XYZ file of C-alpha atoms in Angstrom:
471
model
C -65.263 75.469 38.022
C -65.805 77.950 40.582
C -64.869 76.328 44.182
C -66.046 72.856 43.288
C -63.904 70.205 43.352
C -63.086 68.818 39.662
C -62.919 64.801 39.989
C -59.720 63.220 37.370
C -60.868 59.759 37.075
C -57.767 57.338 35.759
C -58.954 54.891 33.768
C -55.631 54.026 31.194
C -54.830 50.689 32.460
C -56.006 46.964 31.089
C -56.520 45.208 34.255
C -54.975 42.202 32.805
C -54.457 40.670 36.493
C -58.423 39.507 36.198
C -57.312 38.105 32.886
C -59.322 36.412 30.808
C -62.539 38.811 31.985
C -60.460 41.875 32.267
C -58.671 42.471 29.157
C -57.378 45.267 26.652
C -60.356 45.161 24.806
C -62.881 45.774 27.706
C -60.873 46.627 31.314
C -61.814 46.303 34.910
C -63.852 49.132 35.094
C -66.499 48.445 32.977
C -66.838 44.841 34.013
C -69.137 44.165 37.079
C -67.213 42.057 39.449
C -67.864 40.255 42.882
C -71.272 40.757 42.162
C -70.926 44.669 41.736
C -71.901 46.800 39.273
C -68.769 48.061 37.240
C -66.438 50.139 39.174
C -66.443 53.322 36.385
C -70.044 53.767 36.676
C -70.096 52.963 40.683
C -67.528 56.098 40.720
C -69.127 58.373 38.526
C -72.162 58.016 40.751
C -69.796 58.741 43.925
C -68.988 62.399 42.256
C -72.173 63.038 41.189
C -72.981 65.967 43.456
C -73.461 69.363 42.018
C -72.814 71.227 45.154
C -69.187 69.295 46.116
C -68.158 68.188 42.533
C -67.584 69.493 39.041
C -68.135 67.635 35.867
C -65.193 64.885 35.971
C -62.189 64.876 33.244
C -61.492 61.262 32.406
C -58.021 60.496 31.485
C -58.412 57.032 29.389
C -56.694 55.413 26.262
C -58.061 56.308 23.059
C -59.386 52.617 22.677
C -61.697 53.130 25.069
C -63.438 56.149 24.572
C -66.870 54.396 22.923
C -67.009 52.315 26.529
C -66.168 55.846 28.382
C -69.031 57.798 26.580
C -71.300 54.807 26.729
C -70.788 54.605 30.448
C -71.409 58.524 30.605
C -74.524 58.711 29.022
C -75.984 55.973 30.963
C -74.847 58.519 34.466
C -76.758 60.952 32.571
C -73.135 62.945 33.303
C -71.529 65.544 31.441
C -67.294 65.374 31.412
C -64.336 65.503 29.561
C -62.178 63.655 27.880
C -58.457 63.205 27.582
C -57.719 60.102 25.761
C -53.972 58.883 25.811
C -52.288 57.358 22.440
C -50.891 54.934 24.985
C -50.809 53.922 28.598
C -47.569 56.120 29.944
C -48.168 55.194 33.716
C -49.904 58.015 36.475
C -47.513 60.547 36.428
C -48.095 61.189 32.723
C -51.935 60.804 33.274
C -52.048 63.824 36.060
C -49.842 66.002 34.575
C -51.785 66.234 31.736
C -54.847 66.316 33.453
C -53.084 69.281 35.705
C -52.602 71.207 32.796
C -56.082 70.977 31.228
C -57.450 72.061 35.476
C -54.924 75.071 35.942
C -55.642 76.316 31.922
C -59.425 76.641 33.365
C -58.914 77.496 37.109
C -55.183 77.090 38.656
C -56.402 76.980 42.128
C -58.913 74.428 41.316
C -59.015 71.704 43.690
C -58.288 67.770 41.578
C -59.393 65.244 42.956
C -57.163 61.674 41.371
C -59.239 59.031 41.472
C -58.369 54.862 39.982
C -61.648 54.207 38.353
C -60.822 50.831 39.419
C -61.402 50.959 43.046
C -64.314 49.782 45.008
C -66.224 51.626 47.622
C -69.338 51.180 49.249
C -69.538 53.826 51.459
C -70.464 57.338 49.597
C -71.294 59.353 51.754
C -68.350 58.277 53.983
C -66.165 59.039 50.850
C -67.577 62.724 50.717
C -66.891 63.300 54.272
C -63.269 62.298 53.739
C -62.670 64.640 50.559
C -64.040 67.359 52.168
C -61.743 67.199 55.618
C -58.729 67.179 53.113
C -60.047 69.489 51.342
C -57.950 72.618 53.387
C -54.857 71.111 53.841
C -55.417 70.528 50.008
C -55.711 74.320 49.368
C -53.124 74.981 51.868
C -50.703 73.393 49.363
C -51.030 69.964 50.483
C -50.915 66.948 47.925
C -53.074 64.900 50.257
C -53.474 60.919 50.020
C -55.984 58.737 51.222
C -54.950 56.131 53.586
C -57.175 53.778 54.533
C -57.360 51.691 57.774
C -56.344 48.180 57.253
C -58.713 45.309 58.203
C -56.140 42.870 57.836
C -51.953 42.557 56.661
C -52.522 42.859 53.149
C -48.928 42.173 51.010
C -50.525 43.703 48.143
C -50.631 47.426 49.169
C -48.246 49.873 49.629
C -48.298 51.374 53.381
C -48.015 55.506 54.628
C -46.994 56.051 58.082
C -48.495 59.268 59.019
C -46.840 61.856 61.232
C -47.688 64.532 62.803
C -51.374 65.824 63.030
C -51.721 69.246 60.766
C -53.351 72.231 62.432
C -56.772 72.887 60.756
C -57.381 70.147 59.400
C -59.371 67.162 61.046
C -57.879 63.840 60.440
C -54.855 64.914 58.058
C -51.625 64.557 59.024
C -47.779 65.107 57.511
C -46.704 61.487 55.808
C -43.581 60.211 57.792
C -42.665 57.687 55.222
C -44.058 55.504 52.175
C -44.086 51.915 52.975
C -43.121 49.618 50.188
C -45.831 46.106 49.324
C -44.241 44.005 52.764
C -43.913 40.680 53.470
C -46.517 38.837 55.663
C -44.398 39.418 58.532
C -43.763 43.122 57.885
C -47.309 43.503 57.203
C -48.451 42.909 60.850
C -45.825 44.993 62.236
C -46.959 47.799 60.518
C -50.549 47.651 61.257
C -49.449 47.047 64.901
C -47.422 50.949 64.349
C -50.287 52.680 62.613
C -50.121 52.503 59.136
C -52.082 53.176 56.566
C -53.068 51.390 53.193
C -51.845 53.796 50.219
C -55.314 53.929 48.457
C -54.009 55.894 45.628
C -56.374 58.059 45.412
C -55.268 61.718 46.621
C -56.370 65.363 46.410
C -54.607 68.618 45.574
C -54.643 72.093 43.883
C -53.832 71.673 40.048
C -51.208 74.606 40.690
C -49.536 72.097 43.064
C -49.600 69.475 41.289
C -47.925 71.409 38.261
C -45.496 72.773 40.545
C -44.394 69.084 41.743
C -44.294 67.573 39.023
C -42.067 70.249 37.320
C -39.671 69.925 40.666
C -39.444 65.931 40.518
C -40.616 64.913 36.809
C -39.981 68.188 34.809
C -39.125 65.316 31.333
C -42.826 64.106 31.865
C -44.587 67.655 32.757
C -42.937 69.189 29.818
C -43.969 66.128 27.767
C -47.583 66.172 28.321
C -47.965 69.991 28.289
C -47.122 69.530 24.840
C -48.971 66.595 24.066
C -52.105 68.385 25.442
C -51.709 71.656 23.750
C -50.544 70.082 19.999
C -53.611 67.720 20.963
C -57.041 67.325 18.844
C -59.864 68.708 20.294
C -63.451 67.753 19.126
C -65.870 69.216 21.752
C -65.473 67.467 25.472
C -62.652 65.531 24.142
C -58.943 66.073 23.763
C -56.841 63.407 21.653
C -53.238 64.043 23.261
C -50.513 64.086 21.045
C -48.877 60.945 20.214
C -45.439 62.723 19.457
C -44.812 64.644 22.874
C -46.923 61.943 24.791
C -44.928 58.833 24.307
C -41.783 61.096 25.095
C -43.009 61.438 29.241
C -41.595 58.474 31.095
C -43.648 55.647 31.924
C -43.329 56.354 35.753
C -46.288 56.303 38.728
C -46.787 59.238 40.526
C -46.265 57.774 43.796
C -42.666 57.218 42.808
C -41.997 60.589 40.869
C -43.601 62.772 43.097
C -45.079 61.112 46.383
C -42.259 59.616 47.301
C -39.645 62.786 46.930
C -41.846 65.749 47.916
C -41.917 67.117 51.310
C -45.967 68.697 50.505
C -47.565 64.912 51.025
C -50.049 64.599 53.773
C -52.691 61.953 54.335
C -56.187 61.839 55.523
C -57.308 59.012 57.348
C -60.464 57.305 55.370
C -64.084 56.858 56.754
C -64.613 54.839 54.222
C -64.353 50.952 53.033
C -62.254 50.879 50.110
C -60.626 47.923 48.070
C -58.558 47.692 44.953
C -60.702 45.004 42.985
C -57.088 44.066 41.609
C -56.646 40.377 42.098
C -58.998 37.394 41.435
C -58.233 36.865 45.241
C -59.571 40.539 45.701
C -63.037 39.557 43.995
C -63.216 36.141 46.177
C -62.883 38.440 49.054
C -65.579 41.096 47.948
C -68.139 38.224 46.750
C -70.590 36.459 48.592
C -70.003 33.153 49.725
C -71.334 29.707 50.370
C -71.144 27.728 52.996
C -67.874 26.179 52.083
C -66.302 29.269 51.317
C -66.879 29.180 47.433
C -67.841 32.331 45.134
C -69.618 31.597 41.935
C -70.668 32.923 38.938
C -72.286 30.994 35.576
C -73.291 27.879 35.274
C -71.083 26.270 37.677
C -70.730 22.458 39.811
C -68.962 21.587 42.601
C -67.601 18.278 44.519
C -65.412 18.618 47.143
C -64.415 22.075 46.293
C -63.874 25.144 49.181
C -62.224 28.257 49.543
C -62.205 28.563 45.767
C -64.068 31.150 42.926
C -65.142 29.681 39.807
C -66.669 31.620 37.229
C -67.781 31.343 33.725
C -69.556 33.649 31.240
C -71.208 30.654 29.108
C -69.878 26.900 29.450
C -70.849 24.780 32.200
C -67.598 24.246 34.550
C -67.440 21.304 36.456
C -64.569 21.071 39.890
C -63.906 18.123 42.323
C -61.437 18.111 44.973
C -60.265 21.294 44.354
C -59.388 23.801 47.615
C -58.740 27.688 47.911
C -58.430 27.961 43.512
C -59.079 30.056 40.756
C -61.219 28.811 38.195
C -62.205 31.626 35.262
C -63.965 30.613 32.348
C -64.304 33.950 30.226
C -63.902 35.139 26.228
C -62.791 32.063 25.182
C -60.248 31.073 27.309
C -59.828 29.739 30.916
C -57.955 30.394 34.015
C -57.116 27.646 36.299
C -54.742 28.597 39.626
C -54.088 28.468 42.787
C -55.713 31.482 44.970
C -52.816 32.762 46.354
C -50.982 32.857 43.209
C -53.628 35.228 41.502
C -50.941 38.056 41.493
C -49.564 36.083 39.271
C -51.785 35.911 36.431
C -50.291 39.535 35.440
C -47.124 37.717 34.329
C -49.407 34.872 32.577
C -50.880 37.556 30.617
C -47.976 39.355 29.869
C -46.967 35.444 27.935
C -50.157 35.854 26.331
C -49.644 38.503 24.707
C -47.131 37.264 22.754
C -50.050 34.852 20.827
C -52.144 36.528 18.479
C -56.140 36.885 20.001
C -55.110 35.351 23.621
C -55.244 38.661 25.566
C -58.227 39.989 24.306
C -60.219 36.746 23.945
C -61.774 35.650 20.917
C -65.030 36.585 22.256
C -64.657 39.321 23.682
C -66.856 42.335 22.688
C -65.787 44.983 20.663
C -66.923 48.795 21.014
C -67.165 51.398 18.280
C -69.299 54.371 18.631
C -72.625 53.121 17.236
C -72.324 50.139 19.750
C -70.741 46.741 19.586
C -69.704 43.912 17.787
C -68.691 40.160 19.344
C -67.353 37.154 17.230
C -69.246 34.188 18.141
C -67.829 32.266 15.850
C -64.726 32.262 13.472
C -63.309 29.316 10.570
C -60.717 29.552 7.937
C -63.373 31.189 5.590
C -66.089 32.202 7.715
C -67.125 34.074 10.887
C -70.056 35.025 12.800
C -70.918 38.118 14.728
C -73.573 39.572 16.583
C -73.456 43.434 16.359
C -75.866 45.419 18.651
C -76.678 49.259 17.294
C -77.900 51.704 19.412
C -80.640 53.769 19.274
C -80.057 56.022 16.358
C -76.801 55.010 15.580
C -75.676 53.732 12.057
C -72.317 52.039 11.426
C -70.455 53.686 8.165
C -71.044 52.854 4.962
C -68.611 50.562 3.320
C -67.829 47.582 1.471
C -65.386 44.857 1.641
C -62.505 43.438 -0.770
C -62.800 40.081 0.237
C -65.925 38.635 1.852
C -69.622 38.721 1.243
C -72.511 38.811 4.701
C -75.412 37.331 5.530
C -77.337 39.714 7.939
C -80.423 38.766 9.908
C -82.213 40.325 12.636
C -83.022 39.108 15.870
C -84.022 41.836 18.255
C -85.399 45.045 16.999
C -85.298 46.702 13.708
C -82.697 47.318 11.070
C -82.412 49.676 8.206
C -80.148 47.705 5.767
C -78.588 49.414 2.869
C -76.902 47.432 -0.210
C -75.942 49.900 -2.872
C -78.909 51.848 -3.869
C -81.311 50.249 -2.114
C -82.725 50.497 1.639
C -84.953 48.179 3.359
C -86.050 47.766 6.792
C -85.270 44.174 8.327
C -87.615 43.224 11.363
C -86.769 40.578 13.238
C -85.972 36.994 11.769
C -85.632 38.534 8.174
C -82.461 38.414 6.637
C -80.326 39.921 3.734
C -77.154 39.048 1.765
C -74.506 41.599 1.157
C -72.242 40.372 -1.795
C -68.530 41.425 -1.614
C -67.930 44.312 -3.332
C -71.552 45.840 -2.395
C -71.808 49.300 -0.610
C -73.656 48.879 2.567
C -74.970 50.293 6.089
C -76.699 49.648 8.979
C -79.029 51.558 11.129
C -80.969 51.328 14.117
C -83.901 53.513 13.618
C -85.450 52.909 16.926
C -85.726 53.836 20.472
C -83.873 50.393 22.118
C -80.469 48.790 21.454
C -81.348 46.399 18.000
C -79.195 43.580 17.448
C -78.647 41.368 14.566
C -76.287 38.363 13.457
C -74.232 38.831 10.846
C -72.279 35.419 8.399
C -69.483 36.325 6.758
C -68.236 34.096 4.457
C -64.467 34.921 2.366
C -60.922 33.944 1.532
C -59.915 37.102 3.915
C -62.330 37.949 7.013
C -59.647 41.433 8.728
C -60.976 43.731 10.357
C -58.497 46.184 8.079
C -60.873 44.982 4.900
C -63.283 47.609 5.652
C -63.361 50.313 3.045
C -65.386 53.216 4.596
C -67.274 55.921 2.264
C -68.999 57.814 5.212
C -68.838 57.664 8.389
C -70.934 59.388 11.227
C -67.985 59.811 13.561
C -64.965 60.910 11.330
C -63.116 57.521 11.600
């Protein structure tokens, strides 16, 4: 790692506030939003150069390590992988990450960044990192605080203190500012405070050391879980038995708030946390009356509001400064200023089987992905894209029987001892019981749509014989 900075992009959490795009299945980061691309790949490009950065260490639930290696290879980026048997909150996230860092290089520089965030300015983010970057070696745990444009009740605030010698811009934290009231919120623009970005950079040796002061349950926790962990090459499956013992606690309020090492750098940089459907009407463009949309979308009498859908028409009359999300399968209808809210509307959701995810949402596995278009008591159709090279396992099924045909590219079908290649419109029939694989022998994504028909249509009725990627 040398004296480059090693990037530890967070990426565990669901982003169920943008429910019904955002979900479990396929999370805020790798969705492109207000008219962005998605905020993983915007921030791998961010840390993308060799002569600041090292190769990043991703910190992610296991679930979502086919969209986290997809995402890579499209950055053309090297990393590593920790992947988390579940979501255990920050704290848990950067200790293990810590660990990993100060096993390779304990005065390594880590650099905690949400993979969630949005920022325009790049260059303007470099600039910042490397100002903190001595009071960071110095011993510092330094956060980001970023000017605030207008009295947000959404953030947390820092009020900084005391300017540091030798270090431009970075100064002692005075205090962490709880998410104010309106009110509050003005006052403490008016005395200098800072947005808590989140986003913060230290020495992992420091971060070890704090963490062991103010969360020692949770640092000896994940040590554990990363050294009884699985390793296959980049990657590192933490586990499950020490992880879920760390408390599910975020690191502003283990460690931030408690140690006297916090500093914070003042940002030259735009920054938002895309974490609201308010947030996204805020970042989009914007007609004339005020309205963001996305899809195939009408309007009468409608300002101030967002409406977006990912495939049926949405019609809205009369309707002022509201939330209108028409995504996977389900729909979103509320008020704008209750958009904080939809966290708690998920959280009811979850309770009915399908709801968070969406039926429609799309599924990732290594070779690529699969989306139910759609599903009956006996039947359901999919459309599974295969990339290049890639070849789901071979299997069979207990309980249903497929109809597969083509419809972009070319697919090598086996069905017991017998493989054929299907072009496009040509189809095949897989009975139940029959051994079967497909492959994508070509050089672009292939996609076909795929009927099954059965008395039992689970995912769980997958009996694999061999599979490419040790499932």
């Amino acid at each position: 790692m040398s004296d480059l900075i090693l990037p530890v992009l967070l990426s565990g959490g669901a982003g169920t506030r943008l429910w019904p795009t955002s979900n479990v299945g396929v999370p805020k980061p790798f969705l492109a939003l207000a008219g962005e691309r998605p905020t993983f790949s915007a921030t791998l490009s961010r840390i993308a150069d060799p002569k600041l950065f090292a190769p990043p260490l991703v910190v992610a639930r296991s679930e979502h390590r086919y969209l986290i290696e997809a995402s890579l290879a499209d950055a053309g980026l090297p990393a590593s992988l920790l992947l988390e048997p579940e979501p255990m909150s920050t704290t848990a996230a950067i200790a293990a990450a810590a660990e990993w860092a100060a096993a390779r290089a304990p005065d390594a520089l880590i650099l905690v960044l949400a993979a969630d965030h949005a920022i325009r300015d790049d260059a303007g983010f470099r600039r910042t990192v490397a100002r903190a970057a001595p009071a960071a070696r110095d011993g510092r745990i330094v956060v980001f605080g970023i000017v605030p444009t207008e009295p947000e009740t959404g953030y947390g605030y820092i009020r900084p203190g005391e300017l540091l010698t030798g270090s431009e811009g970075v100064s002692r934290v005075a205090a962490f500012v709880e998410k104010p009231d309106a009110d509050r919120a003005v006052q403490l623009i008016k005395e200098g405070c800072l947005w808590n970005s989140g986003n913060f950079l230290m020495r992992a040796a420091t971060a070890l050391e704090e963490i062991r002061r103010h969360a020692p349950k949770t640092g000896a926790a994940c040590a554990a879980a990363l050294r009884e962990g699985k390793t296959s090459g980049d990657t590192i499956e933490l586990s499950r038995e020490h992880f879920i013992a760390a408390e599910p606690i975020s690191f502003d309020h283990a460690v931030l708030e408690k140690s006297d090492r916090i500093a914070v750098a003042t940002a030259t940089f735009d920054w938002a946390d895309i974490g609201t459907w308010a947030a996204v009407w805020t970042a989009s463009g914007r007609d004339a009356a005020g309205n963001a949309i996305e899809g195939d979308v009408a309007l009468v009498d409608t300002d101030g509001s967002l409406v977006s859908t990912d495939g049926p028409v949405v019609g809205v009359v009369g309707m002022k400064d509201a939330v209108v999300v028409a995504a996977n399968n389900a729909v979103l209808v509320a008020p704008r200023d209750r958009a904080g809210d939809v966290k708690a509307l998920a959280s009811k959701l979850g309770k009915l089987e399908g709801a968070l995810i969406g039926g429609h949402a799309r599924h990732y596995r290594p070779w690529g992905y699969y989306q139910s278009l759609d599903v009956g008591p006996t039947h359901q159709v999919k459309r599974i894209v295969v990339n290049p090279g890639a070849r789901l396992s071979l299997q069979k099924h207990r309980h249903r029987a497929e109809h597969w045909t083509t419809v972009v590219g070319t697919i090598e079908v086996t069905v017991d001892e017998n493989v054929t290649l299907l072009g496009e419109n040509q189809s095949t029939f897989i009975p139940r019981g029959a051994v079967h694989r497909a492959a994508n022998p070509g050089k672009q994504p292939a996609m076909l749509i795929e009927v099954q028909y059965g008395d039992y249509l689970g995912e769980d009725d997958i009996i694999r014989i061999e599979d490419d990627y040790g499932r």
